[in-house]
C-alpha positions as a printed Julia matrix, in Angstrom:
105×3 Matrix{Float64}:
  7.84   -2.87  28.2
  4.46   -4.51  28.66
  4.22   -5.61  25.04
  7.73   -7.02  25.22
  6.68   -9.17  28.16
  3.47  -10.21  26.38
  5.48  -11.19  23.32
  7.89  -13.25  25.41
  5.03  -14.95  27.22
  3.06  -15.8   24.08
  6.1   -17.14  22.24
  7.67  -19.12  25.08
  5.99  -22.3   23.82
  8.13  -22.07  20.71
 11.19  -22.85  22.78
  9.83  -26.41  22.81
  8.0   -26.39  19.47
 10.92  -25.32  17.27
 13.36  -28.09  18.27
 10.56  -30.7   18.16
  9.45  -29.61  14.69
 13.02  -29.59  13.42
 13.71  -33.07  14.85
 10.64  -34.38  13.04
 11.7   -32.76   9.76
  8.91  -30.17   9.53
 10.62  -26.79   9.74
  7.57  -25.21   8.1
  5.67  -25.76  11.35
  8.28  -23.86  13.34
  8.38  -20.99  10.84
  4.58  -20.78  10.61
  4.23  -20.72  14.39
  6.77  -17.95  14.79
  5.32  -15.82  11.98
  1.79  -16.34  13.3
  2.81  -15.34  16.79
  4.51  -12.18  15.55
  1.48  -11.22  13.46
 -0.84  -11.91  16.4
  1.23   -9.78  18.77
  1.54   -6.94  16.25
 -2.17   -6.85  15.45
 -4.48   -8.39  18.02
 -2.53   -7.68  21.2
 -1.71   -4.12  20.23
 -5.18   -3.56  18.74
 -7.06   -4.77  21.83
 -4.83   -2.64  24.05
 -5.56    0.42  21.9
 -9.31   -0.3   21.89
 -9.32   -0.61  25.68
 -7.43    2.61  26.08
 -5.65    4.74  23.47
 -1.93    4.13  23.63
  0.48    6.97  24.17
  4.11    6.05  23.73
  6.31    9.12  23.34
  9.78    8.33  22.13
  8.84    4.87  20.87
  9.13    5.79  17.18
 12.81    4.8   16.7
 12.21    1.38  18.25
  9.0     0.85  16.29
 10.7     1.8   13.03
 13.63   -0.51  13.81
 11.24   -3.4   14.51
  9.34   -2.88  11.26
 12.5    -2.56   9.17
 14.01   -5.68  10.74
 10.84   -7.7   10.2
 10.47   -6.51   6.6
 14.11   -7.26   5.79
 13.79  -10.74   7.28
 10.6   -11.45   5.36
 12.18  -10.25   2.11
 15.28  -12.36   2.68
 13.26  -15.45   3.53
 11.0   -14.91   0.52
 13.85  -14.63  -1.96
 16.09  -17.34  -0.51
 13.32  -19.61   0.84
 15.46  -20.07   3.91
 16.38  -18.36   7.15
 19.94  -19.41   7.94
 22.24  -18.82  10.88
 23.4   -15.34   9.78
 19.81  -14.14   9.47
 18.95  -15.8   12.78
 21.86  -14.07  14.49
 20.77  -10.77  12.93
 17.26  -11.28  14.29
 18.55  -11.97  17.8
 20.81   -8.92  17.72
 18.0    -6.84  16.24
 15.68   -7.87  19.05
 18.28   -6.98  21.65
 18.71   -3.58  19.99
 14.93   -3.12  19.9
 14.54   -3.9   23.6
 17.44   -1.58  24.41
 15.79    1.24  22.39
 12.46    0.69  24.13
 13.92    0.6   27.63
 16.41    3.44  27.24
């Protein structure tokens, strides 16, 4: 739950950045910011937490696997199509909701 809150806090600025970047015709900025934030949260935030104190998260495996599969599928789709459209966006939102539900249940 803590990492979910950290992720929401560190990406909240994108609620303003994404529409501004799209209005100015630079969607690459929005995509780069989102990808960078995800990579930062998955590596630095989790890594520093594990260095400070080893993490024990029993029962988190299904949620972690779902998050990795969803991220990999999105990256593969974006790489081949060079675009993340509304269906993929909706899938990401639903995937995140499922991930949070798996973590909290």
